[in-house]
Amino acid sequence: MSRKVFMSFLGTNNYGACSYVRDKFKYKNVRFIQEATLAYLTSLEDWGSDDCAYILLTEGAERMNWVDNGQRDRETHEPIVQEGLRSRMEGMKLPIRVETVEKLPDGNTEEEIWEIFERAYGVLEEGDQLYLDLTHGYRYLPMLMMSLVHYAQFLKGVKICHVSYGNYEGRDRAKNEALIVDLMPLVNLQEWTFAAGQYVESGSVVRLKEVANRALRPLSAEAKGRDFSLNNMNMFVRTLEEVVDERLTCRGRAIISAEKMKKLKGLVCSIEGVNVKALMAIFEKIKGTLDEFDDKENVDNCYRAAKWCFDNRLYQQASTILKEYVVTFFCRRHGLAEDDVKCREIVDKAFRKLNMIYKAERPESGEEVACLSPRDRMLSLCNSVEGVGAVEEKELEVMVDELMTAELVDTFCSLSDVRNDYNHSGMRQNPVNSKKLVDMIRESMDKFAHLVGNIDERRDGDAG
């Protein structure tokens, strides 16, 4: 079972006494924030003998505040009789171990700062739950400690559970009360930022889901499910994961239908009541990745999904979705059932046969051939090219389509070859190297972007 670990730097100042408060908690007449914070934390949940508090000490802090009577009167220079933090913590009868990290350097050089970092990191164990107090110490220490947290999260699976500081300088002087300030919302915002950045940059929603579960669950529990903005924010992340999974698993029909996309865009509008403006800005950034997708049925969502996959280095998905997008487009154009395997094969065969025709040497175009209709001319070309064979009625209809240009046909057939090479892991004769494979998919994306634009223009013209 993982340990709970409290960690705090002790400074050298002669701290004044006050009451520290948080919500309904109050700890009266205490000089050391570490004492008040540990009292607060142990009042919230059980701590045991396996748990530990680490107090990080320079030689000056140990001499002046860890042991008793370490401070001196400014005028007489006589020792001030008062308990140090060690005695105060012993008097608390805490159920945990209290240990020190002693003789730390002051951090006046980069080498000393790194030593502090390494020694603080060295006491952490795999899976520790970390509770930080950032009240005392040099000004660079909060940054050092937050860097330490992320480093330990990655290398040791450490979980950050609490970050706070005692606001003695901002205390209510009439009551002599200072707030224990909760810094976890800032930590959570940082986690949201990293997770959202990972999604925007790589398409991965894994970390975003983890952060949502960790950050939103306690808030939802506190609101007892009545905060609809929080509920919708959680639902937004789950739906985003479903949309991403549709692309990762190449679910073309789901991408075209856009049911999840419609739900996702609707949820964006329902989380505007979240009271953390900075968090809303993050969700607006995520929303920007959805703008180019239609939230109603649209076959072009497939092209957009293919482009999204390519931009996020999901090349296998990009090539698969792109090829099936083109087949689906021509199925719809010629009244073929797009979910029927045989109908999809008709379009695929039409491309392959046209490719043979375009690459073959053209017969002489005499007056007789020139007078033929496009349909009959295609039949004549099919009969003149070795290997094309018989052309069925529907195949012929696709082949005489005015959009079946040599460039479109060549791009489609090259893409088919790329996808086969990818899906068979290059386990065939003359495999393409990885760089060339990516370049070929990029070229297909670029060419189809241009061709799809022409298709859209012609389709709009036909509609007019």
Short mmCIF file of C-alpha atoms in Angstrom, two decimals:
data_model
loop_
_atom_site.label_atom_id
_atom_site.label_comp_id
_atom_site.label_asym_id
_atom_site.label_seq_id
_atom_site.Cartn_x
_atom_site.Cartn_y
_atom_site.Cartn_z
CA MET A 1 0.00 0.00 0.00
CA SER A 2 1.35 3.46 -0.89
CA ARG A 3 2.62 5.84 1.78
CA LYS A 4 1.26 9.25 2.61
CA VAL A 5 4.24 11.61 2.63
CA PHE A 6 4.26 15.15 3.99
CA MET A 7 7.19 17.31 2.87
CA SER A 8 8.12 20.84 3.93
CA PHE A 9 11.15 23.13 4.08
CA LEU A 10 11.88 24.83 7.38
CA GLY A 11 13.26 28.35 7.25
CA THR A 12 15.41 30.43 9.62
CA ASN A 13 13.10 33.31 10.59
CA ASN A 14 11.73 33.71 14.08
CA TYR A 15 8.12 33.02 13.16
CA GLY A 16 5.31 34.72 15.03
CA ALA A 17 2.48 32.74 16.58
CA CYS A 18 -1.09 32.82 15.26
CA SER A 19 -4.09 30.59 14.69
CA TYR A 20 -4.17 28.81 11.32
CA VAL A 21 -7.60 28.16 9.81
CA ARG A 22 -9.05 26.22 6.90
CA ASP A 23 -12.82 25.82 6.43
CA LYS A 24 -14.05 24.77 9.91
CA PHE A 25 -10.58 23.76 11.10
CA LYS A 26 -8.62 26.00 13.50
CA TYR A 27 -5.26 25.36 15.14
CA LYS A 28 -4.53 27.96 17.78
CA ASN A 29 -1.41 29.82 18.85
CA VAL A 30 1.26 28.07 16.82
CA ARG A 31 4.53 29.36 15.33
CA PHE A 32 5.14 26.63 12.76
CA ILE A 33 2.87 26.11 9.78
CA GLN A 34 4.09 22.51 9.52
CA GLU A 35 2.47 21.73 12.86
CA ALA A 36 -0.84 23.31 11.86
CA THR A 37 -0.88 21.72 8.39
CA LEU A 38 -0.19 18.23 9.72
CA ALA A 39 -2.93 18.68 12.31
CA TYR A 40 -5.28 19.70 9.50
CA LEU A 41 -4.31 16.81 7.19
CA THR A 42 -4.57 14.15 9.90
CA SER A 43 -8.00 15.50 10.81
CA LEU A 44 -9.23 14.82 7.27
CA GLU A 45 -8.10 11.22 6.83
CA ASP A 46 -6.28 8.44 8.61
CA TRP A 47 -2.49 8.44 8.65
CA GLY A 48 -0.55 5.44 9.98
CA SER A 49 2.86 4.18 11.02
CA ASP A 50 3.91 3.57 7.41
CA ASP A 51 3.34 7.24 6.58
CA CYS A 52 6.02 9.87 7.02
CA ALA A 53 6.68 13.60 7.38
CA TYR A 54 9.97 14.85 5.92
CA ILE A 55 11.27 18.20 7.17
CA LEU A 56 14.01 19.56 4.91
CA LEU A 57 16.70 21.50 6.78
CA THR A 58 19.69 23.64 6.03
CA GLU A 59 22.21 23.89 8.86
CA GLY A 60 20.82 27.32 9.71
CA ALA A 61 17.21 26.11 9.83
CA GLU A 62 18.18 23.16 12.00
CA ARG A 63 20.06 25.36 14.44
CA MET A 64 17.53 28.19 14.60
CA ASN A 65 14.12 26.53 14.31
CA TRP A 66 14.36 22.74 14.51
CA VAL A 67 15.89 22.53 17.95
CA ASP A 68 14.70 24.46 21.03
CA ASN A 69 15.88 27.98 21.88
CA GLY A 70 17.63 28.48 18.54
CA GLN A 71 16.56 32.09 18.01
CA ARG A 72 18.35 35.02 19.68
CA ASP A 73 17.10 38.37 20.86
CA ARG A 74 18.14 41.08 18.40
CA GLU A 75 19.29 43.48 21.13
CA THR A 76 20.74 41.21 23.83
CA HIS A 77 21.70 38.33 21.55
CA GLU A 78 20.56 35.99 24.29
CA PRO A 79 18.74 32.75 23.31
CA ILE A 80 14.95 33.09 23.17
CA VAL A 81 13.36 30.35 25.24
CA GLN A 82 10.85 28.62 22.97
CA GLU A 83 10.28 25.19 21.54
CA GLY A 84 11.63 24.29 18.14
CA LEU A 85 9.62 22.39 15.54
CA ARG A 86 11.05 19.03 16.62
CA SER A 87 9.66 19.41 20.14
CA ARG A 88 6.34 20.70 18.85
CA MET A 89 5.90 17.74 16.52
CA GLU A 90 6.88 15.28 19.26
CA GLY A 91 4.20 16.85 21.47
CA MET A 92 1.54 16.26 18.79
CA LYS A 93 1.85 12.46 19.24
CA LEU A 94 1.41 11.97 15.50
CA PRO A 95 0.77 8.41 14.27
CA ILE A 96 3.44 8.87 11.58
CA ARG A 97 7.22 8.87 11.43
CA VAL A 98 8.93 12.26 11.38
CA GLU A 99 12.29 12.36 9.59
CA THR A 100 14.66 15.10 8.56
CA VAL A 101 16.71 15.69 5.43
CA GLU A 102 19.63 17.49 7.05
CA LYS A 103 22.57 19.67 6.08
CA LEU A 104 21.04 20.83 2.84
CA PRO A 105 22.99 23.59 1.08
CA ASP A 106 21.55 27.08 0.90
CA GLY A 107 21.07 26.86 -2.85
CA ASN A 108 23.34 29.77 -3.77
CA THR A 109 24.57 28.03 -6.93
CA GLU A 110 23.04 25.79 -9.57
CA GLU A 111 25.02 22.85 -8.20
CA GLU A 112 23.55 23.41 -4.73
CA ILE A 113 20.02 23.67 -6.13
CA TRP A 114 20.47 20.35 -7.93
CA GLU A 115 21.74 18.77 -4.72
CA ILE A 116 18.59 19.89 -2.90
CA PHE A 117 16.49 18.47 -5.73
CA GLU A 118 18.26 15.11 -5.71
CA ARG A 119 18.14 14.68 -1.94
CA ALA A 120 14.44 15.56 -1.75
CA TYR A 121 13.71 13.18 -4.62
CA GLY A 122 15.81 10.48 -2.97
CA VAL A 123 13.47 10.07 0.02
CA LEU A 124 10.42 9.43 -2.16
CA GLU A 125 9.32 5.87 -2.87
CA GLU A 126 7.36 4.26 -5.67
CA GLY A 127 3.69 5.24 -5.54
CA ASP A 128 3.94 7.74 -2.67
CA GLN A 129 0.99 10.09 -2.09
CA LEU A 130 2.61 13.49 -1.65
CA TYR A 131 1.40 16.35 0.57
CA LEU A 132 3.43 19.55 0.14
CA ASP A 133 3.76 22.67 2.25
CA LEU A 134 5.40 25.53 0.32
CA THR A 135 5.33 28.21 3.02
CA HIS A 136 9.00 28.61 3.94
CA GLY A 137 12.36 28.58 2.22
CA TYR A 138 14.07 30.44 -0.61
CA ARG A 139 12.06 31.95 -3.44
CA TYR A 140 13.12 29.33 -5.97
CA LEU A 141 11.92 26.43 -3.80
CA PRO A 142 8.25 26.38 -4.90
CA MET A 143 9.42 26.00 -8.51
CA LEU A 144 11.92 23.35 -7.47
CA MET A 145 9.25 21.43 -5.59
CA MET A 146 6.75 21.51 -8.46
CA SER A 147 9.45 20.30 -10.85
CA LEU A 148 10.25 17.59 -8.34
CA VAL A 149 6.57 16.56 -8.28
CA HIS A 150 6.35 16.08 -12.06
CA TYR A 151 9.71 14.30 -12.12
CA ALA A 152 8.62 11.92 -9.36
CA GLN A 153 5.22 11.40 -10.98
CA PHE A 154 6.95 10.16 -14.12
CA LEU A 155 9.75 8.09 -12.60
CA LYS A 156 8.18 6.79 -9.38
CA GLY A 157 4.46 7.05 -9.98
CA VAL A 158 4.12 9.58 -7.14
CA LYS A 159 0.67 11.13 -6.79
CA ILE A 160 0.26 14.75 -5.71
CA CYS A 161 -2.60 14.98 -3.17
CA HIS A 162 -2.21 18.31 -1.40
CA VAL A 163 -0.27 21.57 -1.84
CA SER A 164 -0.70 24.51 0.52
CA TYR A 165 0.99 27.41 2.27
CA GLY A 166 0.28 29.37 5.44
CA ASN A 167 -0.52 32.99 4.66
CA TYR A 168 0.89 34.51 7.86
CA GLU A 169 1.65 37.88 6.23
CA GLY A 170 -1.97 38.20 5.06
CA ARG A 171 -3.49 37.18 8.38
CA ASP A 172 -6.51 38.86 10.00
CA ARG A 173 -4.56 40.91 12.52
CA ALA A 174 -7.58 41.64 14.70
CA LYS A 175 -8.21 37.91 15.19
CA ASN A 176 -4.57 36.93 14.61
CA GLU A 177 -5.76 34.23 12.21
CA ALA A 178 -4.00 33.12 9.01
CA LEU A 179 -5.43 30.98 6.25
CA ILE A 180 -3.99 27.67 5.14
CA VAL A 181 -4.24 28.38 1.40
CA ASP A 182 -5.09 25.43 -0.85
CA LEU A 183 -2.92 25.49 -4.00
CA MET A 184 -4.34 22.31 -5.52
CA PRO A 185 -6.58 24.23 -7.96
CA LEU A 186 -3.40 25.67 -9.52
CA VAL A 187 -1.81 22.22 -9.59
CA ASN A 188 -4.95 20.82 -11.22
CA LEU A 189 -4.93 23.62 -13.78
CA GLN A 190 -1.35 22.73 -14.65
CA GLU A 191 -2.39 19.09 -15.05
CA TRP A 192 -5.31 20.11 -17.29
CA THR A 193 -2.93 22.24 -19.36
CA PHE A 194 -0.43 19.39 -19.86
CA ALA A 195 -3.20 16.90 -20.65
CA ALA A 196 -4.99 19.20 -23.11
CA GLY A 197 -1.64 19.99 -24.74
CA GLN A 198 -0.99 16.29 -25.21
CA TYR A 199 -4.37 15.89 -26.92
CA VAL A 200 -3.93 18.92 -29.19
CA GLU A 201 -0.38 17.94 -30.14
CA SER A 202 -0.73 14.15 -30.48
CA GLY A 203 -4.44 13.31 -30.43
CA SER A 204 -4.08 11.25 -27.23
CA VAL A 205 -6.93 11.68 -24.78
CA VAL A 206 -5.58 9.24 -22.16
CA ARG A 207 -4.06 11.82 -19.84
CA LEU A 208 -7.04 14.16 -20.25
CA LYS A 209 -9.34 11.38 -19.08
CA GLU A 210 -7.10 10.63 -16.09
CA VAL A 211 -7.03 14.29 -15.05
CA ALA A 212 -10.80 14.62 -15.45
CA ASN A 213 -11.41 11.57 -13.28
CA ARG A 214 -9.01 12.78 -10.60
CA ALA A 215 -9.97 16.46 -10.58
CA LEU A 216 -13.70 16.37 -11.25
CA ARG A 217 -14.78 13.41 -9.12
CA PRO A 218 -14.24 15.12 -5.73
CA LEU A 219 -15.87 18.33 -6.98
CA SER A 220 -18.89 16.41 -8.25
CA ALA A 221 -19.12 14.54 -4.95
CA GLU A 222 -18.98 17.81 -3.04
CA ALA A 223 -21.75 19.22 -5.24
CA LYS A 224 -23.69 15.93 -4.82
CA GLY A 225 -24.20 15.73 -8.57
CA ARG A 226 -26.10 19.00 -8.73
CA ASP A 227 -23.41 20.95 -10.60
CA PHE A 228 -24.44 20.32 -14.20
CA SER A 229 -21.42 22.15 -15.61
CA LEU A 230 -19.10 19.70 -13.83
CA ASN A 231 -21.19 16.75 -14.97
CA ASN A 232 -21.14 17.98 -18.56
CA MET A 233 -17.39 18.62 -18.41
CA ASN A 234 -16.86 15.02 -17.38
CA MET A 235 -19.22 13.86 -20.11
CA PHE A 236 -17.36 16.03 -22.63
CA VAL A 237 -14.05 14.27 -21.90
CA ARG A 238 -15.67 10.83 -22.12
CA THR A 239 -17.35 11.71 -25.42
CA LEU A 240 -14.10 13.16 -26.78
CA GLU A 241 -12.47 9.80 -26.01
CA GLU A 242 -15.24 8.05 -27.98
CA VAL A 243 -14.74 10.39 -30.95
CA VAL A 244 -10.98 9.76 -30.91
CA ASP A 245 -11.57 6.01 -30.64
CA GLU A 246 -13.75 6.16 -33.77
CA ARG A 247 -10.71 7.46 -35.65
CA LEU A 248 -8.19 5.14 -34.01
CA THR A 249 -10.32 2.12 -34.95
CA CYS A 250 -11.30 3.50 -38.39
CA ARG A 251 -15.06 3.46 -37.76
CA GLY A 252 -16.03 5.14 -41.02
CA ARG A 253 -19.80 4.91 -40.68
CA ALA A 254 -19.69 6.41 -37.19
CA ILE A 255 -17.41 9.21 -38.41
CA ILE A 256 -19.77 10.00 -41.28
CA SER A 257 -22.94 9.89 -39.15
CA ALA A 258 -21.32 12.39 -36.70
CA GLU A 259 -23.60 11.37 -33.82
CA LYS A 260 -20.78 11.59 -31.26
CA MET A 261 -19.52 14.81 -32.81
CA LYS A 262 -22.96 16.38 -32.48
CA LYS A 263 -23.11 15.35 -28.82
CA LEU A 264 -19.57 16.64 -28.22
CA LYS A 265 -20.22 20.07 -29.72
CA GLY A 266 -23.43 20.34 -27.73
CA LEU A 267 -21.59 19.61 -24.50
CA VAL A 268 -19.08 22.39 -25.16
CA CYS A 269 -21.87 24.94 -24.90
CA SER A 270 -23.11 23.48 -21.61
CA ILE A 271 -19.88 23.81 -19.61
CA GLU A 272 -19.64 27.58 -19.80
CA GLY A 273 -20.79 27.92 -16.18
CA VAL A 274 -17.56 26.49 -14.78
CA ASN A 275 -16.20 29.09 -12.36
CA VAL A 276 -12.52 28.68 -13.31
CA LYS A 277 -12.04 30.98 -16.31
CA ALA A 278 -8.58 29.62 -17.03
CA LEU A 279 -10.04 26.12 -17.32
CA MET A 280 -12.67 27.34 -19.76
CA ALA A 281 -9.90 28.72 -21.98
CA ILE A 282 -8.39 25.22 -22.12
CA PHE A 283 -11.71 23.75 -23.20
CA GLU A 284 -12.03 26.44 -25.85
CA LYS A 285 -8.65 25.34 -27.22
CA ILE A 286 -9.87 21.73 -27.37
CA LYS A 287 -13.08 22.91 -29.01
CA GLY A 288 -10.99 24.45 -31.79
CA THR A 289 -9.92 20.96 -32.88
CA LEU A 290 -13.57 20.13 -33.59
CA ASP A 291 -14.50 23.15 -35.70
CA GLU A 292 -13.73 21.67 -39.12
CA PHE A 293 -15.91 18.60 -38.48
CA ASP A 294 -19.60 18.71 -39.40
CA ASP A 295 -21.96 17.80 -36.56
CA LYS A 296 -24.47 16.26 -38.97
CA GLU A 297 -24.04 13.39 -41.41
CA ASN A 298 -21.38 14.25 -43.95
CA VAL A 299 -19.13 11.90 -45.91
CA ASP A 300 -16.43 14.59 -45.95
CA ASN A 301 -15.97 14.04 -42.21
CA CYS A 302 -14.03 10.96 -43.31
CA TYR A 303 -11.49 13.07 -45.18
CA ARG A 304 -11.19 15.39 -42.19
CA ALA A 305 -10.70 12.40 -39.87
CA ALA A 306 -7.99 11.06 -42.17
CA LYS A 307 -6.23 14.42 -42.10
CA TRP A 308 -6.53 14.57 -38.30
CA CYS A 309 -4.96 11.11 -38.08
CA PHE A 310 -2.13 12.10 -40.39
CA ASP A 311 -1.46 15.31 -38.46
CA ASN A 312 -1.25 13.22 -35.29
CA ARG A 313 1.15 10.69 -36.86
CA LEU A 314 -1.50 7.96 -37.03
CA TYR A 315 -0.45 7.07 -40.55
CA GLN A 316 -2.04 3.64 -40.82
CA GLN A 317 -5.44 5.02 -39.82
CA ALA A 318 -4.96 8.00 -42.16
CA SER A 319 -4.32 5.82 -45.21
CA THR A 320 -7.19 3.45 -44.40
CA ILE A 321 -9.80 6.15 -43.74
CA LEU A 322 -8.69 8.20 -46.76
CA LYS A 323 -9.05 5.27 -49.18
CA GLU A 324 -12.45 4.30 -47.82
CA TYR A 325 -13.57 7.92 -48.00
CA VAL A 326 -12.98 7.98 -51.76
CA VAL A 327 -14.79 4.66 -52.26
CA THR A 328 -17.73 5.89 -50.16
CA PHE A 329 -17.91 9.15 -52.09
CA PHE A 330 -18.25 7.35 -55.45
CA CYS A 331 -20.68 4.80 -54.02
CA ARG A 332 -22.95 7.66 -53.04
CA ARG A 333 -22.41 9.43 -56.32
CA HIS A 334 -23.53 6.37 -58.31
CA GLY A 335 -26.31 5.14 -56.05
CA LEU A 336 -24.38 2.14 -54.72
CA ALA A 337 -24.94 0.85 -51.20
CA GLU A 338 -21.86 2.07 -49.35
CA ASP A 339 -22.14 -0.65 -46.68
CA ASP A 340 -22.34 -3.46 -49.24
CA VAL A 341 -18.98 -5.17 -49.83
CA LYS A 342 -19.82 -6.03 -53.46
CA CYS A 343 -20.79 -2.44 -54.22
CA ARG A 344 -17.56 -1.15 -52.72
CA GLU A 345 -15.64 -3.70 -54.82
CA ILE A 346 -17.28 -2.28 -57.95
CA VAL A 347 -15.75 1.14 -57.25
CA ASP A 348 -12.40 -0.40 -56.32
CA LYS A 349 -12.31 -2.50 -59.51
CA ALA A 350 -13.27 0.50 -61.62
CA PHE A 351 -10.25 2.38 -60.28
CA ARG A 352 -7.89 -0.52 -60.91
CA LYS A 353 -9.13 -1.13 -64.44
CA LEU A 354 -8.98 2.55 -65.26
CA ASN A 355 -5.43 2.60 -63.95
CA MET A 356 -4.45 -0.11 -66.43
CA ILE A 357 -6.14 1.81 -69.24
CA TYR A 358 -4.46 5.12 -68.38
CA LYS A 359 -1.05 3.46 -68.16
CA ALA A 360 -1.45 1.46 -71.39
CA GLU A 361 -0.52 2.80 -74.80
CA ARG A 362 -3.60 4.50 -76.29
CA PRO A 363 -4.99 3.14 -79.59
CA GLU A 364 -5.11 5.50 -82.53
CA SER A 365 -8.14 7.79 -82.18
CA GLY A 366 -9.68 7.50 -85.57
CA GLU A 367 -12.85 9.16 -86.71
CA GLU A 368 -14.91 6.12 -85.72
CA VAL A 369 -13.61 6.12 -82.11
CA ALA A 370 -13.93 9.88 -81.76
CA CYS A 371 -17.63 9.68 -82.58
CA LEU A 372 -18.36 7.19 -79.82
CA SER A 373 -20.20 8.16 -76.65
CA PRO A 374 -18.14 8.26 -73.43
CA ARG A 375 -19.67 4.91 -72.45
CA ASP A 376 -18.86 3.21 -75.75
CA ARG A 377 -15.44 4.84 -75.93
CA MET A 378 -14.63 3.37 -72.48
CA LEU A 379 -15.79 -0.06 -73.69
CA SER A 380 -13.54 0.30 -76.72
CA LEU A 381 -10.57 1.20 -74.52
CA CYS A 382 -11.31 -1.71 -72.15
CA ASN A 383 -11.33 -4.16 -75.05
CA SER A 384 -8.07 -2.75 -76.37
CA VAL A 385 -6.04 -3.02 -73.13
CA GLU A 386 -4.73 -6.43 -72.20
CA GLY A 387 -5.69 -7.54 -68.67
CA VAL A 388 -8.72 -5.29 -68.20
CA GLY A 389 -11.24 -7.95 -69.13
CA ALA A 390 -15.00 -7.65 -69.12
CA VAL A 391 -16.56 -4.57 -67.57
CA GLU A 392 -19.85 -4.95 -65.68
CA GLU A 393 -22.61 -2.39 -66.03
CA LYS A 394 -22.00 -0.62 -62.68
CA GLU A 395 -18.22 -0.71 -63.08
CA LEU A 396 -18.60 0.96 -66.45
CA GLU A 397 -20.86 3.63 -64.99
CA VAL A 398 -18.18 4.50 -62.44
CA MET A 399 -15.43 4.42 -65.07
CA VAL A 400 -17.13 6.91 -67.34
CA ASP A 401 -17.55 9.36 -64.45
CA GLU A 402 -16.06 12.71 -65.49
CA LEU A 403 -14.26 12.96 -62.12
CA MET A 404 -12.23 9.81 -62.77
CA THR A 405 -9.21 11.70 -64.05
CA ALA A 406 -5.84 10.08 -64.55
CA GLU A 407 -4.51 11.97 -61.51
CA LEU A 408 -7.34 10.79 -59.26
CA VAL A 409 -7.00 7.21 -60.45
CA ASP A 410 -3.22 7.17 -60.00
CA THR A 411 -3.49 8.69 -56.51
CA PHE A 412 -6.12 6.18 -55.44
CA CYS A 413 -4.17 3.16 -56.67
CA SER A 414 -0.94 4.42 -55.10
CA LEU A 415 -2.78 4.90 -51.82
CA SER A 416 -4.13 1.36 -51.99
CA ASP A 417 -0.60 0.07 -52.41
CA VAL A 418 0.63 2.19 -49.50
CA ARG A 419 -2.12 0.87 -47.23
CA ASN A 420 -1.33 -2.73 -48.18
CA ASP A 421 2.36 -2.17 -47.52
CA TYR A 422 1.51 -0.67 -44.12
CA ASN A 423 -1.01 -3.36 -43.13
CA HIS A 424 1.39 -6.16 -44.08
CA SER A 425 4.23 -4.54 -42.11
CA GLY A 426 6.34 -4.33 -45.26
CA MET A 427 6.54 -8.14 -45.33
CA ARG A 428 6.62 -8.36 -49.11
CA GLN A 429 8.91 -7.75 -52.03
CA ASN A 430 10.28 -4.23 -52.43
CA PRO A 431 8.77 -2.73 -49.27
CA VAL A 432 8.82 1.05 -48.95
CA ASN A 433 10.98 2.54 -46.19
CA SER A 434 9.25 4.37 -43.37
CA LYS A 435 10.10 7.90 -44.51
CA LYS A 436 8.97 7.24 -48.07
CA LEU A 437 5.76 5.65 -46.76
CA VAL A 438 4.88 8.76 -44.75
CA ASP A 439 5.75 10.99 -47.71
CA MET A 440 3.45 8.96 -49.97
CA ILE A 441 0.55 9.25 -47.53
CA ARG A 442 1.20 12.99 -47.24
CA GLU A 443 1.17 13.32 -51.03
CA SER A 444 -2.13 11.41 -51.18
CA MET A 445 -3.62 13.70 -48.53
CA ASP A 446 -2.48 16.78 -50.46
CA LYS A 447 -3.71 15.50 -53.83
CA PHE A 448 -7.08 14.43 -52.50
CA ALA A 449 -7.48 17.77 -50.75
CA HIS A 450 -7.12 19.46 -54.14
CA LEU A 451 -9.32 16.94 -55.91
CA VAL A 452 -11.97 16.95 -53.23
CA GLY A 453 -12.11 20.72 -53.55
CA ASN A 454 -12.78 20.29 -57.29
CA ILE A 455 -15.41 17.66 -56.56
CA ASP A 456 -17.13 19.98 -54.09
CA GLU A 457 -17.13 22.81 -56.63
CA ARG A 458 -18.60 20.61 -59.37
CA ARG A 459 -21.17 19.16 -57.02
CA ASP A 460 -22.22 22.66 -55.96
CA GLY A 461 -22.41 23.65 -59.59
CA ASP A 462 -24.60 20.65 -60.41
CA ALA A 463 -26.89 21.52 -57.49
CA GLY A 464 -27.25 25.05 -58.83
#
